[in-house]
Coordinates of C-alpha atoms in Angstrom, one line a residue:
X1 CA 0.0 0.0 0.0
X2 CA 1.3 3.5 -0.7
X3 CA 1.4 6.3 1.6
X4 CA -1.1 8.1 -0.6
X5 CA -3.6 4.8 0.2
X6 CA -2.5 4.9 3.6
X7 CA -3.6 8.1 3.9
X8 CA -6.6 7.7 1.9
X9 CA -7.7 5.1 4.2
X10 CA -7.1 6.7 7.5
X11 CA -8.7 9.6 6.5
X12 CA -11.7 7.6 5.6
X13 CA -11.5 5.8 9.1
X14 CA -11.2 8.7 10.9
X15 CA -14.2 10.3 9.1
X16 CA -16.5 7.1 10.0
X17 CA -15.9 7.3 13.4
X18 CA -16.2 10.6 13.8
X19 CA -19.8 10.5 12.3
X20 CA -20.4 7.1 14.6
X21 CA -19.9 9.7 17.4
X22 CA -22.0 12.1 16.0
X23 CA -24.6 10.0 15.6
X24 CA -24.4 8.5 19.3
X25 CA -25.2 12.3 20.4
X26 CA -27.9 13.3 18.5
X27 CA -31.2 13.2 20.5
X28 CA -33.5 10.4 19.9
X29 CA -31.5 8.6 17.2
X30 CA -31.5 5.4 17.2
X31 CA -27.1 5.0 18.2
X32 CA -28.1 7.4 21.0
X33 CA -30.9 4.8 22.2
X34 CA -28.4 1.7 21.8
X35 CA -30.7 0.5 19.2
X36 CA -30.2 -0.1 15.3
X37 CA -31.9 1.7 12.9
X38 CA -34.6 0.1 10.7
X39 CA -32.8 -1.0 8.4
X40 CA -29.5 -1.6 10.3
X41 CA -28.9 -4.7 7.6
X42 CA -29.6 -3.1 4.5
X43 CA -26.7 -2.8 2.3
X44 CA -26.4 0.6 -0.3
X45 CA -26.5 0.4 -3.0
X46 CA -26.6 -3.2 -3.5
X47 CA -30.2 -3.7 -2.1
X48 CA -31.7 -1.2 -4.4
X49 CA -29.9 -2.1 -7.0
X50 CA -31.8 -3.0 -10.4
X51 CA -31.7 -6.4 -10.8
X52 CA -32.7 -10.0 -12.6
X53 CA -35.5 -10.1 -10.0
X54 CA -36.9 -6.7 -9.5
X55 CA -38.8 -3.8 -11.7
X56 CA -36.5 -2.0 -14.2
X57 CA -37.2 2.0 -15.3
X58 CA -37.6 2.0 -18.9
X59 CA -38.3 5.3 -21.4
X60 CA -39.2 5.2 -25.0
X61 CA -36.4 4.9 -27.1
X62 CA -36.1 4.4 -30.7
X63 CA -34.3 1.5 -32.4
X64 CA -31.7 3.5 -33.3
X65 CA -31.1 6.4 -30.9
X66 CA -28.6 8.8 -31.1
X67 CA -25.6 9.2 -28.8
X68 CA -27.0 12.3 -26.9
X69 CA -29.8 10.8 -26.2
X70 CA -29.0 7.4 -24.8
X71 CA -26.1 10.2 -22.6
X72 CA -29.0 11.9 -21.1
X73 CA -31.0 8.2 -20.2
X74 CA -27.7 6.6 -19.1
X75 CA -27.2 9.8 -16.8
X76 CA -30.6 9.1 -15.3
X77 CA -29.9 5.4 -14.6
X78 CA -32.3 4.2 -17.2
X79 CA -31.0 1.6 -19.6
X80 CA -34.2 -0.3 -20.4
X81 CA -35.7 0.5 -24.3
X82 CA -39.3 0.6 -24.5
X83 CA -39.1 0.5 -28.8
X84 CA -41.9 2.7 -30.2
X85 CA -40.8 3.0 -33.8
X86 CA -40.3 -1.2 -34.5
X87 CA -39.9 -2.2 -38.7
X88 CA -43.0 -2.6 -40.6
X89 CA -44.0 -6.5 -39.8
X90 CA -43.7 -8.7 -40.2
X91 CA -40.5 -8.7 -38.2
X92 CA -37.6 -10.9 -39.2
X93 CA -35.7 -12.5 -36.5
X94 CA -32.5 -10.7 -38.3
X95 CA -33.3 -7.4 -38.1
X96 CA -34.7 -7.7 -34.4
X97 CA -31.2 -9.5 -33.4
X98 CA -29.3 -6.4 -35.1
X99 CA -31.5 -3.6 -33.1
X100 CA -30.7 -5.8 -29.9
X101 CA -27.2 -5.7 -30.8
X102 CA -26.7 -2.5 -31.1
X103 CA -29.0 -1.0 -28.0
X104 CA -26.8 -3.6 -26.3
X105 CA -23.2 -1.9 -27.6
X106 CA -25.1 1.1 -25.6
X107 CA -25.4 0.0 -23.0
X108 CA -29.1 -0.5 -23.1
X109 CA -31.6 -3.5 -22.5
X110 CA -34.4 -4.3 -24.5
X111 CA -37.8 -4.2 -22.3
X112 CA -40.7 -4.3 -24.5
X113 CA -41.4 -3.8 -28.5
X114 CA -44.6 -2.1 -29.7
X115 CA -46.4 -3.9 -32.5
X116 CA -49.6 -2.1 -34.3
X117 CA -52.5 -4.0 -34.5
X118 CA -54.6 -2.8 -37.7
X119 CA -57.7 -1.6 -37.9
X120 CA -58.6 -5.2 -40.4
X121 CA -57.7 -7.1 -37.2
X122 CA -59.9 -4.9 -34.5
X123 CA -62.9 -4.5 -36.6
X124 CA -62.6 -8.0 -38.2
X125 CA -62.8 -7.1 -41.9
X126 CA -61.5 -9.6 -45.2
X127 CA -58.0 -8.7 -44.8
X128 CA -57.6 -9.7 -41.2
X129 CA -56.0 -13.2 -41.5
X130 CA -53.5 -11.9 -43.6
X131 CA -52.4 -9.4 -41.0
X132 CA -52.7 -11.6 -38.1
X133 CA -50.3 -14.1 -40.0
X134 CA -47.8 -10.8 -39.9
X135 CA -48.2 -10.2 -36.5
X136 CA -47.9 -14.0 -35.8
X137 CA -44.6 -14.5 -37.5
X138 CA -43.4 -10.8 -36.0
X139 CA -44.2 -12.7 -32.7
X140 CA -42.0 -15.5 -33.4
X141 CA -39.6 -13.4 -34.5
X142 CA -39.2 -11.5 -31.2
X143 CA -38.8 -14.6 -29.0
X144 CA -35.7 -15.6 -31.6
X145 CA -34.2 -12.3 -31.2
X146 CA -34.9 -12.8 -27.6
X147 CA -37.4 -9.5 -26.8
X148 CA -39.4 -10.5 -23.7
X149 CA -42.5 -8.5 -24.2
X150 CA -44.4 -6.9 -27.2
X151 CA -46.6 -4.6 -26.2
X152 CA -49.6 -3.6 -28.7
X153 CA -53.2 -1.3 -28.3
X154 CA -56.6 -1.9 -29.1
X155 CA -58.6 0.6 -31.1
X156 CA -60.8 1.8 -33.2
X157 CA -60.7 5.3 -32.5
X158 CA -58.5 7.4 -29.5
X159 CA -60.6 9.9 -28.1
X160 CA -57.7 12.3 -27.8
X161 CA -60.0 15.0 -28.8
X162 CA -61.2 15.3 -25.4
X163 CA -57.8 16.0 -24.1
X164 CA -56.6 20.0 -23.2
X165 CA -54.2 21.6 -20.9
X166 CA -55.2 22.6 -17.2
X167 CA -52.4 25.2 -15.9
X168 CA -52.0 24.6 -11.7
X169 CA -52.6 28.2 -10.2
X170 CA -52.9 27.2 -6.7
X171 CA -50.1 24.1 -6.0
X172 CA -47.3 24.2 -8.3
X173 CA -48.2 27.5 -10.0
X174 CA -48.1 27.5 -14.0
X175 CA -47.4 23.7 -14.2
X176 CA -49.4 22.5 -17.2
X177 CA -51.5 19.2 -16.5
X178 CA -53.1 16.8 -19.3
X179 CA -57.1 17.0 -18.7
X180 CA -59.5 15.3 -20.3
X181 CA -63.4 15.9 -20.2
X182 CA -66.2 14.1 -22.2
X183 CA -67.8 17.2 -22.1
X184 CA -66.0 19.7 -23.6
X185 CA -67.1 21.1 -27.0
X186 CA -65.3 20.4 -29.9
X187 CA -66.6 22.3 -33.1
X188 CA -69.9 22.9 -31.5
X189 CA -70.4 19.1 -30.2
X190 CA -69.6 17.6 -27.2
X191 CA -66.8 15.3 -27.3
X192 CA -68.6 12.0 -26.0
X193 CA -70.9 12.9 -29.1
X194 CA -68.4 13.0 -31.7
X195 CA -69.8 11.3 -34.7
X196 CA -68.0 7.9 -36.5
X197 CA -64.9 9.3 -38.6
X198 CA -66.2 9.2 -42.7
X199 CA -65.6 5.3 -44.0
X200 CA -65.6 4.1 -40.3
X201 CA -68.4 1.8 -39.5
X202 CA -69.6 1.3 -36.1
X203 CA -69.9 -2.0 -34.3
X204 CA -71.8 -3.6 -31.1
X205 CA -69.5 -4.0 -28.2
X206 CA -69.9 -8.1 -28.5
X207 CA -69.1 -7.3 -31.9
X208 CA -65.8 -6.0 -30.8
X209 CA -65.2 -8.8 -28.5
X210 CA -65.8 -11.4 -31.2
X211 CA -63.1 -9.8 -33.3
X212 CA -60.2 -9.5 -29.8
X213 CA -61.0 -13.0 -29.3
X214 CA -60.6 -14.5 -32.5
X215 CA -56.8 -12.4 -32.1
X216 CA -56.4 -13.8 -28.9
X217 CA -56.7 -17.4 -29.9
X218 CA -54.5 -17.4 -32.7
X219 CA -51.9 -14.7 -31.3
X220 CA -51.3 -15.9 -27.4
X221 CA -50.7 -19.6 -28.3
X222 CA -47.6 -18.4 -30.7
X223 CA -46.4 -16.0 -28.1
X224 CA -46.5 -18.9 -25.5
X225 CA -44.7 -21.2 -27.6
X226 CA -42.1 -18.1 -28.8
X227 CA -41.5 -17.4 -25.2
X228 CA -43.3 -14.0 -25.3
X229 CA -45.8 -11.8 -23.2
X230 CA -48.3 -9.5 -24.5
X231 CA -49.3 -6.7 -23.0
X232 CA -52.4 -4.8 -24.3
X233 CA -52.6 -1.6 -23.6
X234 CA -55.3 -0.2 -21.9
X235 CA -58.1 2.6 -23.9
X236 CA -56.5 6.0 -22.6
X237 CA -58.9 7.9 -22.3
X238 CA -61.0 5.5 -21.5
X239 CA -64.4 7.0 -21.9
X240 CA -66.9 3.7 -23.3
X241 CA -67.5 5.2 -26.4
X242 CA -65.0 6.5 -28.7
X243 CA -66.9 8.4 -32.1
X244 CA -69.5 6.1 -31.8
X245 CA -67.8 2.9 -31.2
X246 CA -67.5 0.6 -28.3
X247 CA -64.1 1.3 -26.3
X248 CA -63.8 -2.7 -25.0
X249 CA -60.5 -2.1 -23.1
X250 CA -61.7 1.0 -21.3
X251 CA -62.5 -1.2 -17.8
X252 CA -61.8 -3.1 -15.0
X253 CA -64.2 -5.8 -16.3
X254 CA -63.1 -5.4 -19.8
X255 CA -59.4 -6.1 -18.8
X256 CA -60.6 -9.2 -16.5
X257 CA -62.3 -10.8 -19.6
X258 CA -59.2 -10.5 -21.2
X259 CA -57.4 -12.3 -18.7
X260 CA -60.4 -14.9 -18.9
X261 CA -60.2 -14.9 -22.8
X262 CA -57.1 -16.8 -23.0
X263 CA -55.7 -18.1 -20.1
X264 CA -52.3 -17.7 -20.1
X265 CA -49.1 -15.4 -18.8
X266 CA -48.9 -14.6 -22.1
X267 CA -52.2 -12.8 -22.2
X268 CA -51.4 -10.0 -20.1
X269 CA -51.6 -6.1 -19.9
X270 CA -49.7 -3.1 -19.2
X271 CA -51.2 -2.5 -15.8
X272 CA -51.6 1.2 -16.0
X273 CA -51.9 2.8 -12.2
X274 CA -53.2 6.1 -14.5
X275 CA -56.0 4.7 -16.7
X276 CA -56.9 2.1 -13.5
X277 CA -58.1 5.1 -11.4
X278 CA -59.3 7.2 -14.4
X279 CA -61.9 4.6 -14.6
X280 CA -62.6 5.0 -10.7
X281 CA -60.6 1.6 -9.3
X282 CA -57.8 1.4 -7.0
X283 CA -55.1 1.1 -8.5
X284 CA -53.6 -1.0 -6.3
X285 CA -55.9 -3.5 -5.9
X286 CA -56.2 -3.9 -9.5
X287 CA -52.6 -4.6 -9.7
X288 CA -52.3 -7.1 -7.2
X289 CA -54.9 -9.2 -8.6
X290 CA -53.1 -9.0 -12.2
X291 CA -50.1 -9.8 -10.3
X292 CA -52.0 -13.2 -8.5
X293 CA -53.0 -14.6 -12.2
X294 CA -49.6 -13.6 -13.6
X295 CA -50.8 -10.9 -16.6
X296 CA -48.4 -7.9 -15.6
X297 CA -46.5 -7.6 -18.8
X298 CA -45.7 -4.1 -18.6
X299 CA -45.8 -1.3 -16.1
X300 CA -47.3 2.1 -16.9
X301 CA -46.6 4.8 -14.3
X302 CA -48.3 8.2 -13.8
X303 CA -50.8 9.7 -11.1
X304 CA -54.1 11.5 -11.9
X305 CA -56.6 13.4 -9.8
X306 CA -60.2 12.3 -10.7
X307 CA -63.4 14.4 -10.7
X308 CA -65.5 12.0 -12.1
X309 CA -64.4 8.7 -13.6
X310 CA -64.1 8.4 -16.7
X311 CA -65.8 11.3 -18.1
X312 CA -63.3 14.2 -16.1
X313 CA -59.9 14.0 -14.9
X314 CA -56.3 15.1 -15.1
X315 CA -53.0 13.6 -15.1
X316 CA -50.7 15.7 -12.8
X317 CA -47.0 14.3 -11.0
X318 CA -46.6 11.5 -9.4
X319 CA -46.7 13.0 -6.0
X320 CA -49.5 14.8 -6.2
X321 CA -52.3 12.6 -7.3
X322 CA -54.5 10.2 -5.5
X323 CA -53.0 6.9 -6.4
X324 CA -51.0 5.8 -3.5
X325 CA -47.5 5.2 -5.9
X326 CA -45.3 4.2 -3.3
X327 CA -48.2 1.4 -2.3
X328 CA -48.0 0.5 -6.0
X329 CA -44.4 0.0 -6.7
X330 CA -44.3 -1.9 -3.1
X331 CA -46.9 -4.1 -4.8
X332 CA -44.7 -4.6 -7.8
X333 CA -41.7 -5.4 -5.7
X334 CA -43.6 -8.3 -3.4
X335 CA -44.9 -9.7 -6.3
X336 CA -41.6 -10.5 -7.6
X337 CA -42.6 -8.5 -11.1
X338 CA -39.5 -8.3 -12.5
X339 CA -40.1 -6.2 -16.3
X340 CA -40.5 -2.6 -17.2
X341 CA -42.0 0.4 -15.3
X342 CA -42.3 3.5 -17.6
X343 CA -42.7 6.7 -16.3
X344 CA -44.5 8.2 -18.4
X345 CA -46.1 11.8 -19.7
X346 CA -44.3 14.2 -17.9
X347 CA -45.7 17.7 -16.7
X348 CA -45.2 20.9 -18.4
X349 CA -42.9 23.1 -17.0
X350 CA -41.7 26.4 -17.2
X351 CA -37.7 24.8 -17.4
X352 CA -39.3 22.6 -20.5
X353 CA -41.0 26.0 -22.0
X354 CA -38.0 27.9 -22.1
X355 CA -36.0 25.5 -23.6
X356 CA -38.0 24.4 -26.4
X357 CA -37.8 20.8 -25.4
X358 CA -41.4 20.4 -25.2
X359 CA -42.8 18.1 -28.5
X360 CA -44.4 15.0 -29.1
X361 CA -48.5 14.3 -29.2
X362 CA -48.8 16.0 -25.9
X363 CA -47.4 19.6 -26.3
X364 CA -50.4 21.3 -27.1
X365 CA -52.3 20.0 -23.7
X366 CA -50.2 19.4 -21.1
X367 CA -47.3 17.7 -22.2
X368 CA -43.3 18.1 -20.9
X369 CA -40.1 18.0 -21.7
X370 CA -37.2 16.2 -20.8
X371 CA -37.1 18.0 -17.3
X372 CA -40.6 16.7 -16.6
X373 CA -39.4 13.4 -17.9
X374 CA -36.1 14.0 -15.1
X375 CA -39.0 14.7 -12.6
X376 CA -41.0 11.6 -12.9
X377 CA -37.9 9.1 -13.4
X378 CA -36.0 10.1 -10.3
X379 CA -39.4 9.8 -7.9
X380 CA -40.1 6.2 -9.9
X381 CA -36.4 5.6 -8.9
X382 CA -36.9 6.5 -4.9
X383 CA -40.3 4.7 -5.1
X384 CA -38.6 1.6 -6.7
X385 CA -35.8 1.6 -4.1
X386 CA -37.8 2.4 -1.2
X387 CA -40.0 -0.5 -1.9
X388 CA -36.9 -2.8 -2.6
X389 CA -35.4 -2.0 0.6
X390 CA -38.5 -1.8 2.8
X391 CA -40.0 -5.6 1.4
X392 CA -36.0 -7.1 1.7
X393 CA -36.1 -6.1 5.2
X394 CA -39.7 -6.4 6.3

């Protein structure tokens, strides 16, 4: 050892037990008692590190991301990929290895591909078995390149026309919030009442329900055998009708008769603790029994404040909603979930505004930037590792 080390070492010495004898002074801590603290055997960072077994933060990323921006994710201790802009399918096993390959050289993980369902599939017209033999083969081609989870949504129509931006005046002042209300007028006609886009027949909800099915039962057994999990994505909004047609994964029932569908881990969700309370449920709850029957394929994370469900909300930070987030990402941890968590659709702020960073499908009502994105990834962080530690040591 040099002296330089010696040094090193003593000073470090010296510095610990100086802060031991702090600590035995201070009033009503737990060295001055003579007892340890909670969590006397709780090792940092190792027990709150990510790991095979726990949730892993994700963010949208595109297959081919450029250097500053995998910098500014790797700087917030995110390396998971949620792809959002996958090749037209069907997917070949080669070009999926190739994208994992080089998000790997990254230092970056693949959590979950998205995969667009067409509108032939949802609403069950001639050229549907054509395009479910795409999204079979893309399937098959994932568990190859070994991707874990695809994640794809279910729609006719997104009522994003009901969407606007509420600005906080009274909590965190000028913050810009993503509302939605059923009620509000677009062009003279309430949003709820929005007639069927031109060419776009409408359909009975069983209707519907025939057409996920008839997916379900050729898709999920492929996925099973690929070693694959879906993961629908819930109806966001989720008000039931949606320019005339049936929303049929806007519920808590709607999502259980998913899981009933098909009966297999395979056949799962993105358990959304926004959309769950949107539609009035605990989000909690909901989770855990997802979690009993094995269907959490995915993690959506964001908090909402709800006026009425369904028809009127708003989706504000994580920490100021009235999900109980901490309670959810506990759940998550003693469930043993161990894929993504997104964070997801950050806040506007005025750091975002004045940088020019806000874009994306959200600007225009409510949506952030990158500092919002900061925000909401460093309190999913604290809420991941104060579960981790908390349920290790319980």
């Amino acid at each position: 050892m040099t002296d330089h080390s010696r040094r090193s070492v003593l000073k470090l010495s010296a510095a610990a037990a100086a802060a031991s004898a702090a600590a035995a002074h201070v009033p009503g801590s737990a060295a001055a008692d003579g007892r340890p603290g909670p969590y006397s055997k709780a090792s940092w960072p190792g027990d709150v590190a990510e790991g095979p077994d726990t949730p892993k933060l994700c963010q949208w990323l595109s297959r081919n991301p450029d250097e500053a921006t995998v910098r500014r994710w790797r700087q917030a201790g995110v390396t998971g990929a949620l792809v959002t802009d996958p090749p037209p399918l069907p997917w070949s096993v080669e070009t999926l290895r190739a994208d994992r390959d080089r998000l790997e050289s990254q230092g970056l993980h693949i959590t979950a591909y998205l995969i667009a369902v067409s509108q032939s599939i949802v609403q069950g017209t001639a050229a549907r078995d054509t395009d479910l033999e795409n999204v079979i083969a893309s399937v098959r081609a994932a568990g190859e390149a070994g991707i874990p989870v695809v994640e794809y949504n279910w729609y006719i129509h997104r009522l994003t026309e009901g969407y606007y931006e509420q600005v906080d005046q009274t909590d965190r002042i000028g913050a810009g919030y993503t509302a939605f209300d059923a009620d509000r007028e677009v062009d003279g006609v309430k949003v709820k009442d929005l007639p069927p886009r031109d060419g776009t027949p409408v359909y009975t909800r069983e209707q519907l329900w025939e057409n996920y099915a008839y997916f379900l039962e050729r898709v999920v057994p492929a996925a099973e055998e690929a070693g694959v999990r879906l993961a629908v994505h819930p109806n966001d909004p989720p008000y039931q009708v949606s320019r005339g047609n049936p929303q049929i994964m806007g519920s808590v029932p709607d999502w259980q008769r998913m899981v009933e569908t098909v009966d297999s881990p395979s056949n799962g969700m993105t358990v959304h603790s926004g959309v769950t309370a949107e539609v009035g449920f605990d989000s909690v709850s909901f989770l855990r029994w997802m979690a009993r029957k094995d269907r959490v394929n995915h993690i959506h994370y964001r908090n909402v404040v709800v006026e009425e469900p369904f028809v009127r909300y708003a989706e504000v930070f994580p920490d100021n909603g009235e999900t109980d987030m901490f309670a959810f990402m506990r759940e998550l941890v003693r469930s043993g979930y161990h894929l993504g968590v997104l964070a997801e659709h950050p806040r506007a702020l005025d750091f975002d505004r004045e940088n020019g960073s806000i874009g994306g499908q959200y600007a225009d009502v409510g949506g952030g930037g990158h500092g919002g994105e900061l925000y909401d990834t460093g309190y999913a962080r604290a809420m991941l590792q104060a579960a981790m530690i908390t349920e290790k040591h319980r």
